[in-house]
Coordinates of C-alpha atoms in Angstrom, one line a residue:
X58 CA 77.3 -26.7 -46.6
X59 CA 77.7 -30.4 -47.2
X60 CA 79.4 -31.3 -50.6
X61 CA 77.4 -34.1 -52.6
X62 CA 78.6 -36.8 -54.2
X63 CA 81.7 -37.3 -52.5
X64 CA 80.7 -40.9 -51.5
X65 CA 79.8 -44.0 -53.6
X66 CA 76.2 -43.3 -54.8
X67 CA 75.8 -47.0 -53.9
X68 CA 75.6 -46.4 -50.0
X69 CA 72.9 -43.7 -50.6
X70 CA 69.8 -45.0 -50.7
X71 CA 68.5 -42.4 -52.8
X72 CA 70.3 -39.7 -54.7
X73 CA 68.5 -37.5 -57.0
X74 CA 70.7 -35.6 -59.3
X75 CA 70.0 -32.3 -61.4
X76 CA 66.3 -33.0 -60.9
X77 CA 64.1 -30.5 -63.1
X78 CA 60.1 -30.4 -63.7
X79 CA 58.5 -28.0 -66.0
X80 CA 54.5 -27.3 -66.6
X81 CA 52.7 -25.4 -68.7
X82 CA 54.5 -21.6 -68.3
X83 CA 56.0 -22.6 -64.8
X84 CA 59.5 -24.4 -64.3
X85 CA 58.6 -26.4 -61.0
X86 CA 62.2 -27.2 -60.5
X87 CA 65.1 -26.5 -61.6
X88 CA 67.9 -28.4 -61.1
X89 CA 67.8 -29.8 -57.4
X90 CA 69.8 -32.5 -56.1
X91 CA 68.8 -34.7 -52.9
X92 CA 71.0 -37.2 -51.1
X93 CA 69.2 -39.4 -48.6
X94 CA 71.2 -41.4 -46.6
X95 CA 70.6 -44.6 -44.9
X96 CA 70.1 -44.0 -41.0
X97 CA 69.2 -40.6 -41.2
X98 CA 66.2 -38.0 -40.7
X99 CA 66.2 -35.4 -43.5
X100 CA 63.9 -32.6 -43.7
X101 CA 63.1 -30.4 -46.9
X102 CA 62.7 -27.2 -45.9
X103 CA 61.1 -24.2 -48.1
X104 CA 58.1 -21.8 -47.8
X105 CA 55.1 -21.9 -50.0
X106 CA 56.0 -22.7 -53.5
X107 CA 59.9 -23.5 -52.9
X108 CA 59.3 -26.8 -55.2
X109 CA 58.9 -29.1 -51.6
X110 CA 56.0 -30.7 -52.9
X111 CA 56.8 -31.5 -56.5
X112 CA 60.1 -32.9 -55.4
X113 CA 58.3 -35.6 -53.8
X114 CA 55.9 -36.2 -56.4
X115 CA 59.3 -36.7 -58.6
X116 CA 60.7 -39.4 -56.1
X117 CA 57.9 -41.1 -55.4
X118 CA 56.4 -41.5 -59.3
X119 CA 54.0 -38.8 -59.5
X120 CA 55.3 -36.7 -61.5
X121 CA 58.1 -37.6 -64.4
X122 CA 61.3 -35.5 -64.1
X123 CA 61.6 -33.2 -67.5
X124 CA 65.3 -34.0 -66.6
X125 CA 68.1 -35.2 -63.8
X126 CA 68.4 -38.9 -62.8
X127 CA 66.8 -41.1 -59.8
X128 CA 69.1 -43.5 -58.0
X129 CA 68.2 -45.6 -55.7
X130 CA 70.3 -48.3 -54.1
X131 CA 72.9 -47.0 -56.6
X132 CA 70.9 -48.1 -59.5
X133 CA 69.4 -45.4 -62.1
X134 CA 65.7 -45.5 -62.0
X135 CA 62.8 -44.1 -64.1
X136 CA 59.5 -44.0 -61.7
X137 CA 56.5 -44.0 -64.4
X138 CA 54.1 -44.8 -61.3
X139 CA 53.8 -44.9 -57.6
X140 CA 54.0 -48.8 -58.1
X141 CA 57.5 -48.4 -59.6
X142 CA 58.6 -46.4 -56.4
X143 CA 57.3 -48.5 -54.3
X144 CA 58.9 -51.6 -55.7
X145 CA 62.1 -50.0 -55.9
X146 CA 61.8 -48.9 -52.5
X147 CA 60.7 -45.3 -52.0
X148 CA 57.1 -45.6 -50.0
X149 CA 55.7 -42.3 -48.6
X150 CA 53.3 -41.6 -45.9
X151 CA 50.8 -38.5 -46.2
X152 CA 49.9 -35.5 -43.9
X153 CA 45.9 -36.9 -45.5
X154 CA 46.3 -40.6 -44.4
X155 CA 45.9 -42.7 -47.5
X156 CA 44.1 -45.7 -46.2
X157 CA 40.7 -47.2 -45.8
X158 CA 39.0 -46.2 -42.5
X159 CA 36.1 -48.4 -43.5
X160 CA 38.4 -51.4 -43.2
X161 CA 40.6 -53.3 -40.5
X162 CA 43.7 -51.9 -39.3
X163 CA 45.0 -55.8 -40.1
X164 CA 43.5 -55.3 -43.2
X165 CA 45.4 -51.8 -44.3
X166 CA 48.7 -52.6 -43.2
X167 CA 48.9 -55.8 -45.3
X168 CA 46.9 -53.7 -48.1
X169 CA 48.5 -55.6 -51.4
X170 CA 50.3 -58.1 -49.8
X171 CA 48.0 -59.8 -48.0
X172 CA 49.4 -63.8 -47.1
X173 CA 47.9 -66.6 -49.5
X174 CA 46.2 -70.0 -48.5
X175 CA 44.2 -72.4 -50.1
X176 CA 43.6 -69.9 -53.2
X177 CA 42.4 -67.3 -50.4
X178 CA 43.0 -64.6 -48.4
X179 CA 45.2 -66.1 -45.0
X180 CA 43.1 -63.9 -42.6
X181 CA 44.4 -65.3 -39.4
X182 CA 48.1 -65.2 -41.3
X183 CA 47.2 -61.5 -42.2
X184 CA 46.6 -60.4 -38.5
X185 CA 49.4 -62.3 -36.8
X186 CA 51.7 -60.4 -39.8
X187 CA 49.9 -57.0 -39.3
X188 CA 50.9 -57.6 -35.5
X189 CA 53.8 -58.2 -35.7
X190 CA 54.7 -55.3 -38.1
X191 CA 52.5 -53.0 -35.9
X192 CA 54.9 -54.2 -32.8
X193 CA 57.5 -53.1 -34.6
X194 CA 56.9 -49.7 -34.3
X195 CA 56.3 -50.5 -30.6
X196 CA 52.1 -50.5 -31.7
X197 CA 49.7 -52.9 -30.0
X198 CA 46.7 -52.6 -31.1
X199 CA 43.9 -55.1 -31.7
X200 CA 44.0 -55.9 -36.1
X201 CA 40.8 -56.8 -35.9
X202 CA 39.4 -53.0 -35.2
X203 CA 38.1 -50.7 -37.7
X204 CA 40.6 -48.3 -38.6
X205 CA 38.4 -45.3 -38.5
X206 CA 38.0 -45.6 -34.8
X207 CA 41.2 -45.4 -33.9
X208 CA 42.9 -41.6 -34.1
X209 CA 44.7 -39.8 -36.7
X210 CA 48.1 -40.3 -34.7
X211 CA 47.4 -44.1 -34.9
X212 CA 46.4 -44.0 -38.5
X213 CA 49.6 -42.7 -39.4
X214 CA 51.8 -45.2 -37.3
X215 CA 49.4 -47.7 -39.4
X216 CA 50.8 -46.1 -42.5
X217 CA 53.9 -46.4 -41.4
X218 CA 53.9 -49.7 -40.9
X219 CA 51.7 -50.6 -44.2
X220 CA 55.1 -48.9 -45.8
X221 CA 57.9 -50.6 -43.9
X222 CA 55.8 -54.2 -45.0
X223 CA 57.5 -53.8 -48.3
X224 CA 61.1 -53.5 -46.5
X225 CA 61.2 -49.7 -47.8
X226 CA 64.9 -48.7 -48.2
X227 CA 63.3 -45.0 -47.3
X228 CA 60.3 -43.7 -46.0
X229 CA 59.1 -40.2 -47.3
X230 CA 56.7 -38.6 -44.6
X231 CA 54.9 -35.5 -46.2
X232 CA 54.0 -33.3 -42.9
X233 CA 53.0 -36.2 -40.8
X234 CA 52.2 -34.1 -37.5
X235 CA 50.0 -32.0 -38.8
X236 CA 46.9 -33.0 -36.9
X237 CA 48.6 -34.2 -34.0
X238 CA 49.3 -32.9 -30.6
X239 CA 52.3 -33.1 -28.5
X240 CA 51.9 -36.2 -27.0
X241 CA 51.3 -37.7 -30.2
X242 CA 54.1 -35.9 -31.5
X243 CA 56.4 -37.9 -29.7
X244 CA 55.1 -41.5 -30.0
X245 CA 55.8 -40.9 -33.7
X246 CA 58.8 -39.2 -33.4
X247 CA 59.9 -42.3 -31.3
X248 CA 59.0 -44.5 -34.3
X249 CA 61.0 -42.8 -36.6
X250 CA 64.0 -42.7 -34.4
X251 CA 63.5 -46.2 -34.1
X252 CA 63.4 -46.6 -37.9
X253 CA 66.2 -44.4 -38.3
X254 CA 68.5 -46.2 -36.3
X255 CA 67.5 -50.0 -37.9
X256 CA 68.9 -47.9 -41.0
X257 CA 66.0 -46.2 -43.1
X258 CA 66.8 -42.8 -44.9
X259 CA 63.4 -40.9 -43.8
X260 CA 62.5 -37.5 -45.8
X261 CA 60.9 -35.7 -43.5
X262 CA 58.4 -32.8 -44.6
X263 CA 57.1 -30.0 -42.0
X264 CA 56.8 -26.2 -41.7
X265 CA 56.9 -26.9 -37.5
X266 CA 60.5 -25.2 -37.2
X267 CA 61.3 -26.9 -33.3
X268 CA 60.1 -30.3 -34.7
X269 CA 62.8 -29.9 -37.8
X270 CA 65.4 -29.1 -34.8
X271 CA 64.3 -32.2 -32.6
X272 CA 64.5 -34.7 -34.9
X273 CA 66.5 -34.2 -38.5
X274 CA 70.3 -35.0 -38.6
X275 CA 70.3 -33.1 -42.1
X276 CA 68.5 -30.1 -44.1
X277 CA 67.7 -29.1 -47.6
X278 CA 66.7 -26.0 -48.5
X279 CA 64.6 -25.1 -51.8
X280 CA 63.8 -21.6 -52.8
X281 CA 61.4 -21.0 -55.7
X282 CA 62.2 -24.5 -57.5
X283 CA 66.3 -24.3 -56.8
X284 CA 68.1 -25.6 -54.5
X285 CA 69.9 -23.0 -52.0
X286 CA 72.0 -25.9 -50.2
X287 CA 72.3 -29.2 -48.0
X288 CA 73.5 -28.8 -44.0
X289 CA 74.2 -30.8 -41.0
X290 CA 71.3 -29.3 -38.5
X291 CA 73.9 -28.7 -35.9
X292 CA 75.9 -26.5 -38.5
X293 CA 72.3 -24.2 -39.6
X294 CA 71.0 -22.3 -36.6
X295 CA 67.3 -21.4 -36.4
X296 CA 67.8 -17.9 -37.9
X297 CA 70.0 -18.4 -40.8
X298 CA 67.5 -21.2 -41.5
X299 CA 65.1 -18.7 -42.4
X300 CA 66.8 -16.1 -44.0
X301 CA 67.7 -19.0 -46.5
X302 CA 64.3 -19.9 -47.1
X303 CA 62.9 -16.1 -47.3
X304 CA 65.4 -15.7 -49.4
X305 CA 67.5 -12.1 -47.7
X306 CA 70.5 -12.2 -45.3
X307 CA 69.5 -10.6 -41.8
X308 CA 71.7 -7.1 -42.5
X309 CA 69.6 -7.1 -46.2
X310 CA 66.5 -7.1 -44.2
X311 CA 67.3 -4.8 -41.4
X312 CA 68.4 -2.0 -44.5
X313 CA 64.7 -2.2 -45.2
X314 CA 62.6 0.9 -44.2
X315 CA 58.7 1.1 -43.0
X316 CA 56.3 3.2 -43.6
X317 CA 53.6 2.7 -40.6
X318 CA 55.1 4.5 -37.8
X319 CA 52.2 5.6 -36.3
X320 CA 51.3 5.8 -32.6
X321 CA 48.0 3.9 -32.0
X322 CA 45.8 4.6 -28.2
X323 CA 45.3 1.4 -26.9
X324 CA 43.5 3.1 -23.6
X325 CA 39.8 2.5 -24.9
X326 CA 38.1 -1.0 -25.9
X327 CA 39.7 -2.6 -28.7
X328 CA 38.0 -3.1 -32.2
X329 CA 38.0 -7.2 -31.2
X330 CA 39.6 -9.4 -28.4
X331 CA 39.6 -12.7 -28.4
X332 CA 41.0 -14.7 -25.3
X333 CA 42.3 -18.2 -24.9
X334 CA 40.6 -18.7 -28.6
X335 CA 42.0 -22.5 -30.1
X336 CA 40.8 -25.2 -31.3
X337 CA 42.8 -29.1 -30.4
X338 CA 45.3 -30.0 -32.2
X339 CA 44.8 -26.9 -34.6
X340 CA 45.7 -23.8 -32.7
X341 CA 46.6 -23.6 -28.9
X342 CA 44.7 -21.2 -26.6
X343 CA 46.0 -18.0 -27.8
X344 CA 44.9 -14.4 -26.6
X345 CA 45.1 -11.2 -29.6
X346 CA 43.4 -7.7 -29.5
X347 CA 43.1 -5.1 -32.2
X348 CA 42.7 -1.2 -31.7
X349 CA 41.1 1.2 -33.8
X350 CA 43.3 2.4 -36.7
X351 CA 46.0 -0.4 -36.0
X352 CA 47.5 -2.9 -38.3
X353 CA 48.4 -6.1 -36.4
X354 CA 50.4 -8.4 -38.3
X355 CA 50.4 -11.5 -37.4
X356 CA 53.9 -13.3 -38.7
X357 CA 55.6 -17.2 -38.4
X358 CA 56.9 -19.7 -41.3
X359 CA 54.0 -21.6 -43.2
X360 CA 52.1 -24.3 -40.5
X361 CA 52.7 -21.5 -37.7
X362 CA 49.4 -20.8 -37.1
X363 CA 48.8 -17.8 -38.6
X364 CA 45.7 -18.6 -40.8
X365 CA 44.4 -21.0 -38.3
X366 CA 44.3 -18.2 -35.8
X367 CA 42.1 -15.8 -38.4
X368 CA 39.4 -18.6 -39.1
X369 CA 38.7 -19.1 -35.8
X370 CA 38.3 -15.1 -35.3
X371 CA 36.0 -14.9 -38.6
X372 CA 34.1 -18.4 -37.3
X373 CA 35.2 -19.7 -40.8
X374 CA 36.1 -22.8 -38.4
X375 CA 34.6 -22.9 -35.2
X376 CA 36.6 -23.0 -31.6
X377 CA 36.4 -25.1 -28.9
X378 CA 37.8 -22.7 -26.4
X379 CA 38.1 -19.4 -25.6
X380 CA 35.7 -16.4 -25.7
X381 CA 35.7 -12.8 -28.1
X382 CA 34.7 -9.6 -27.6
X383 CA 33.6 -6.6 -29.7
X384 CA 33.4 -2.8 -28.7
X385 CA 33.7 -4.6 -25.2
X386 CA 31.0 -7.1 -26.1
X387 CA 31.1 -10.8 -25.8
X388 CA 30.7 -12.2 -29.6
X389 CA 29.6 -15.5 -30.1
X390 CA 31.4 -16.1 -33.6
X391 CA 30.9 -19.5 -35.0
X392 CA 29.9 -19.3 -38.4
X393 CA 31.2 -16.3 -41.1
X394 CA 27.3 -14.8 -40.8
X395 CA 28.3 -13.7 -36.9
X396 CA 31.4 -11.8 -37.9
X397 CA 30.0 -10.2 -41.0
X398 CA 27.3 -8.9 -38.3
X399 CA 29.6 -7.4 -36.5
X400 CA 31.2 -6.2 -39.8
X401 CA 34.0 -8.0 -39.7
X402 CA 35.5 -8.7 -43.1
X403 CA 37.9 -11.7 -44.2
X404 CA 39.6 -12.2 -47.3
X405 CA 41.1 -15.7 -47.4
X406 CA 44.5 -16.5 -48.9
X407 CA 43.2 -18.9 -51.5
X408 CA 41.3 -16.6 -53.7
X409 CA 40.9 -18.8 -56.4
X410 CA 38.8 -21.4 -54.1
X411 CA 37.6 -18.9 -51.7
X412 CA 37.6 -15.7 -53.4
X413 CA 36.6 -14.7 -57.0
X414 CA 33.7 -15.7 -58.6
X415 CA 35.4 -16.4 -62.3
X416 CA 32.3 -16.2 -64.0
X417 CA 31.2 -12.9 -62.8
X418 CA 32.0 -9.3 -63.8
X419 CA 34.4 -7.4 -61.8
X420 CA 30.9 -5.4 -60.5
X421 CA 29.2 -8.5 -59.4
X422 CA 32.4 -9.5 -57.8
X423 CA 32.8 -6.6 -56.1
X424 CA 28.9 -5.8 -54.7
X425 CA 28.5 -10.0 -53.8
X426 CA 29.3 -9.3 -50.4
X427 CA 27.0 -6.1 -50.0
X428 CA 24.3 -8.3 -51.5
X429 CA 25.0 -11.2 -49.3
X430 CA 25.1 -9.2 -46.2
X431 CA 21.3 -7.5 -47.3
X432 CA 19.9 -10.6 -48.2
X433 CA 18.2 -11.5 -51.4
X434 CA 15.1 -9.6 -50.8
X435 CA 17.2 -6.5 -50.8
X436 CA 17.8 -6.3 -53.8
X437 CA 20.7 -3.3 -54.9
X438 CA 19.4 -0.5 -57.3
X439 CA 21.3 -0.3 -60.4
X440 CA 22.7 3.3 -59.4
X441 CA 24.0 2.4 -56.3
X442 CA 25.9 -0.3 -57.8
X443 CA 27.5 1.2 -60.2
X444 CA 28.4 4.2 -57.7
X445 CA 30.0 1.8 -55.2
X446 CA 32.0 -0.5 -58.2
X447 CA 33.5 3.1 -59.7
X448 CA 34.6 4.0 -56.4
X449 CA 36.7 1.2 -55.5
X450 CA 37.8 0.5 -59.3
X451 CA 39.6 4.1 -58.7
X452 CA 40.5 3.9 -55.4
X453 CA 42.1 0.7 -55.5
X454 CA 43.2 1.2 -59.4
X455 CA 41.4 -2.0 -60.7
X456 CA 42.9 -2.8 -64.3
X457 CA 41.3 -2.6 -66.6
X458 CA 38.8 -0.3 -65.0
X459 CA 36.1 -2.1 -66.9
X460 CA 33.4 -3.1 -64.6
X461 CA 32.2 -5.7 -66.9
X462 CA 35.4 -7.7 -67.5
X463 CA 35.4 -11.5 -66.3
X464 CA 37.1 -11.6 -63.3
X465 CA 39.0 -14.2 -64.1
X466 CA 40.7 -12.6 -67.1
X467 CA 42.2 -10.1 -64.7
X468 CA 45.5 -10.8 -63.4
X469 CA 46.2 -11.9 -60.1
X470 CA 47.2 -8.6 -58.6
X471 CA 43.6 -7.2 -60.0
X472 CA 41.6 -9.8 -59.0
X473 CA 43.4 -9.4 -55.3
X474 CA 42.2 -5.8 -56.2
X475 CA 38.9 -6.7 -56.5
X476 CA 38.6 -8.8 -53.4
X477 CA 39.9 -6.0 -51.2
X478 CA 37.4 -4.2 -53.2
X479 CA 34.2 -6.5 -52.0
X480 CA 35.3 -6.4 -48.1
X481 CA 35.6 -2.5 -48.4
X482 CA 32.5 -2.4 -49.6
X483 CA 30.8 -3.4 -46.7
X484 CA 31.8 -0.7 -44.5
X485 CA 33.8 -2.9 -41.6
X486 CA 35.3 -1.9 -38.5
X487 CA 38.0 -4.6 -38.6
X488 CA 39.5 -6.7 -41.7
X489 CA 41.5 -10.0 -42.0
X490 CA 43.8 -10.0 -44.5
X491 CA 45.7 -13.1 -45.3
X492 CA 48.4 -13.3 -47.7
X493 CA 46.8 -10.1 -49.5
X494 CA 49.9 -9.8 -51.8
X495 CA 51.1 -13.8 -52.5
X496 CA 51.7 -14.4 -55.8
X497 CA 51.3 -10.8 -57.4
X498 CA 53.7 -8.7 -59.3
X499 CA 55.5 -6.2 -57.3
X500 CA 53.4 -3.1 -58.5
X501 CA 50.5 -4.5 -57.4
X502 CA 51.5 -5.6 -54.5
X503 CA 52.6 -2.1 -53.7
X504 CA 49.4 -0.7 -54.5
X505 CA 47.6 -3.2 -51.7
X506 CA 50.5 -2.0 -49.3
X507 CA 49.8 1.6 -49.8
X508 CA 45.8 1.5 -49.7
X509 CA 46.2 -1.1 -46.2
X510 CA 48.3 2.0 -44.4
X511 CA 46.1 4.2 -45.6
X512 CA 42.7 2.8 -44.6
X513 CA 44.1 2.3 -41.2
X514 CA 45.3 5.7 -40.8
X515 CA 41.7 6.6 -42.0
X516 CA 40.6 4.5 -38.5
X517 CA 40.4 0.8 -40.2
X518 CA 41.1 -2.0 -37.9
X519 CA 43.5 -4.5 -39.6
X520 CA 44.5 -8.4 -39.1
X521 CA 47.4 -8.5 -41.7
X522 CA 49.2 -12.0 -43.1
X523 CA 51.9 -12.4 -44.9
X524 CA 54.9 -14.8 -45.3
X525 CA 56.9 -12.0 -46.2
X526 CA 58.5 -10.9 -42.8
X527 CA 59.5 -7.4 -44.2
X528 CA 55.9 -7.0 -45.8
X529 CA 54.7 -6.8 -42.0
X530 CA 57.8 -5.2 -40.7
X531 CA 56.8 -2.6 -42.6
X532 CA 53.0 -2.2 -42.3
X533 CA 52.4 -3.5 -38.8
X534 CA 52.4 -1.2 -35.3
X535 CA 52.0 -4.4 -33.7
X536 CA 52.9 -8.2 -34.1
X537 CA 52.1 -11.7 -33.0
X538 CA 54.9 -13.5 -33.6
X539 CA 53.1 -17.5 -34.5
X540 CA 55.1 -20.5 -34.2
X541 CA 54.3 -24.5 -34.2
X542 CA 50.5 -23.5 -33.5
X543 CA 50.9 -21.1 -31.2
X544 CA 51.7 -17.3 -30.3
X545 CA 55.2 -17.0 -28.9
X546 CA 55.5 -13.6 -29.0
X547 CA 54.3 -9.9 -29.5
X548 CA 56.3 -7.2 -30.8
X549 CA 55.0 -4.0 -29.8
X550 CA 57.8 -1.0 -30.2
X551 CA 58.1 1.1 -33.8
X552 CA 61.7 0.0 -33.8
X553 CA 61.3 -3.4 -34.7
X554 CA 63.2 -4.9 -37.5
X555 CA 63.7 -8.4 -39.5
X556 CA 66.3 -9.7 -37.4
X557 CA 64.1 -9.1 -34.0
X558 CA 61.3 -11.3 -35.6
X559 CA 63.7 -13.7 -36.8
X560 CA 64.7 -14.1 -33.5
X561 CA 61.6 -14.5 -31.9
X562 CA 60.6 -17.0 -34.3
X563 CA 63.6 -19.3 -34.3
X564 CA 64.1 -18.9 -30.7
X565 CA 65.0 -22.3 -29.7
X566 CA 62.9 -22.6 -26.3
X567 CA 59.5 -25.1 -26.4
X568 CA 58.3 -22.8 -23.4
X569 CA 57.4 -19.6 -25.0
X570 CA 53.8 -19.9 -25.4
X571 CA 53.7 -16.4 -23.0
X572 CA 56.2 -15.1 -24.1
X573 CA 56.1 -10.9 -25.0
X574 CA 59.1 -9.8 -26.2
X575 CA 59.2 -5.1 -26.7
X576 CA 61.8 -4.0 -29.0
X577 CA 63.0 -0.8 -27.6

């Protein structure tokens, strides 16, 4: 690991020392340090909730720090605003562009500073400067042109270059590639070697593990709001990478035990198959079936794919290639109504925006998606709701078992009760579960474990998320392995481990798109 402060602070650009943010109940941080250095790429790496985000939102003036100091050029700064990191330097470029489509591209890259004349607005002094800090970045591109026509992979060089106007000292890019494709991929990846080498310190944010290995120099790692350590990239191969940020040493993980071991016939029709299903620059082409009584998990690092693959397969978002099949069947599934027709259930990983109702009862909760599949002039008797809420308050051991409790004074475990709850309800063939157990205490989560091995024992086709490796170690007779949109790999054997899908998934080859990998 790289020891900090053993050089000058003033030939860092930035250095952020013993950086801690605290809201209401949560402590965001918790004293991080950061050292950016001038002519280098370095990415911040952590899974969901690792304090990534709010560490940016410290440098760049969102957020105040509750304590630690901000250097930047070697002098201590306090950023009150975005304005005050920008004049001191810092300027940051989001994965959501942050400009004005409706405007010139001219017009956003001078944005601010736009040249004076005459008490005016130099428009012909704006567009040769624009040009020239467009060219740059090796852009050329007519100023003049509406910035919404051009595509998201120019918009962002445009950002770039609306930051580098100020002279920026470093350039924080928040998962810039997240919408782009290969080829666009590298034109900006060429920008920002460019940039590094004319001596910028770029923070560079991404979940894509191959891009962190093509183009960072240096790596810091952050685990629930601490910081587990800085490293040269050529010193952190891909696995020990990820057992930092999950948090377990490979030999802690393998010690773990399973308890789906079952054999599942895969002679007959599967439940669902979906072939070549993607959608550009989202998800490429991938192929995943599902047999009766099986529990395919579907694992990767946060951006792999995983939940882009599922809302595709629910028609929550709609493909543009590809076809699915169920019982054998060719499905058109564009739009949630098609799946739940074919009694397909999906519970999404954000339950608070997609999930509970927090204004309803724990019974209305529950029977919504009966209801919704009947229609609204079907209307449910009073006894057989109340039959069907008992049922799965016991069965799934709902606290409190009070029917009419506000959902949203249930815990988080309970409410994740209650959603499972709903999809059972509606007697599928095949659920989608994603991230079932994020963000619950570990009794709970257990409980959710237990009734997912038993409903697919009991025949219950299951598409099973999470972004802990051992959860779906353990529950899973199958796995796509997801990485950098796309599937690299199936594990199929009952002797699969952590360290096997850690391997898969930092396996350092770009060509493993067909890649099937069985564990013997």
């Amino acid at each position: 690991m790289t020891s900090h402060g053993t050089t000058a602070a003033a030939t860092h650009p930035v250095e952020l020392r013993g950086i801690s943010v605290e809201f209401p109940g949560v402590k965001a941080l918790d004293d991080v340090d950061l050292t950016l250095r001038a002519g280098e790429v370095h990415t911040l790496m952590g899974e969901n909730g690792a304090g990534k985000s709010t560490l940016i939102k410290a440098l760049t003036g969102v957020y105040a720090v509750d304590a630690g100091t901000i250097r930047v050029r070697g002098q201590e700064r306090e950023f009150r605003s975005t304005a005050d990191a920008q004049s001191a330097g810092v300027s940051t470029v989001y994965q959501e562009v942050n400009l004005c489509p409706n405007l010139s591209v001219g017009e956003n890259v001078m944005l601010g500073h736009e040249p004076r004349r005459l008490g005016g607005i130099d428009w012909a002094g704006l567009h040769s400067e624009s040009a020239r800090h467009l060219a740059g970045l090796g852009v050329h591109i007519d100023t003049r042109s509406l910035l919404g026509s051009h595509s998201i992979a120019i918009q962002q060089l445009v950002a770039i270059a609306r930051a580098m106007v100020t002279d920026a000292a470093v350039l924080v890019l928040d998962e810039p590639t997240s919408s782009l494709d290969r080829t666009e991929v590298e034109q900006l990846f060429a920008v920002v070697r460019d940039l590094r080498d004319r001596g910028v310190a770029i923070l560079f944010v991404t979940h894509f593990l191959d891009q962190v290995y093509e183009i960072s120099d240096r790596i810091t790692v952050l685990r629930n709001g601490r910081l587990v350590g800085e490293y040269a990239v050529t010193e952190l191969p891909r696995g020990e990478l990820i057992a930092k940020m999950i948090g377990r040493e490979l030999d802690v993980l393998d010690a773990l035990s399973r308890s789906a071991e079952r054999a599942i016939d895969r002679t007959g029709e599967p439940v669902l198959r979906a072939e070549a299903i993607g959608r550009r620059g989202v998800l490429e082409a991938t192929d995943i079936d599902v047999f009766d009584g099986e529990v395919v998990g579907l694992a990767g690092l946060l951006g792999s794919g995983r939940t882009e693959l599922v809302r595709l397969l629910y028609g929550a978002d709609r493909a543009d290639s590809g076809t699915t099949r169920v019982r054998g069947r060719t499905a058109r599934i564009t739009a949630p109504r098609h799946a739940i027709d074919r009694r397909i259930a999906f519970s999404s990983e954000d339950r608070r925006a997609e999930g509970v109702v927090g204004d309803l009862t724990v019974a209305e909760n529950i029977i919504l998606g009966i209801q919704a599949k009947r229609g609204a002039l079907r209307k449910m008797r009073k006894s057989e709701q109340d039959a069907i809420v008992d049922e799965y308050i016991r069965a799934l051991g709902v606290r409190p078992a009070n029917p009419q409790a506000l959902i949203r004074n249930l815990s988080g475990g309970n409410q994740q009760k209650v959603l499972l709850a709903r999809s059972l309800a509606t007697a599928p063939q095949l659920i989608i579960l994603d991230e079932p157990t994020r963000g619950i205490d570990v009794g709970a989560k257990a409980d959710i474990q237990r009734k997912v091995a038993e409903l697919a024992e009991q025949g219950l086709a299951v598409v099973f998320i999470s972004s802990e490796l051992e959860e779906v170690v353990r529950l899973a007779q199958r796995i796509v392995v997801m990485r950098d949109r796309r599937k690299i790999g199936e594990l199929t054997s009952h002797d699969i481990d952590v360290s096997d899908l850690v391997e898969v998934i930092a396996e350092e080859s770009p060509e493993t798109s067909d890649h099937v990998e069985n564990v013997a």
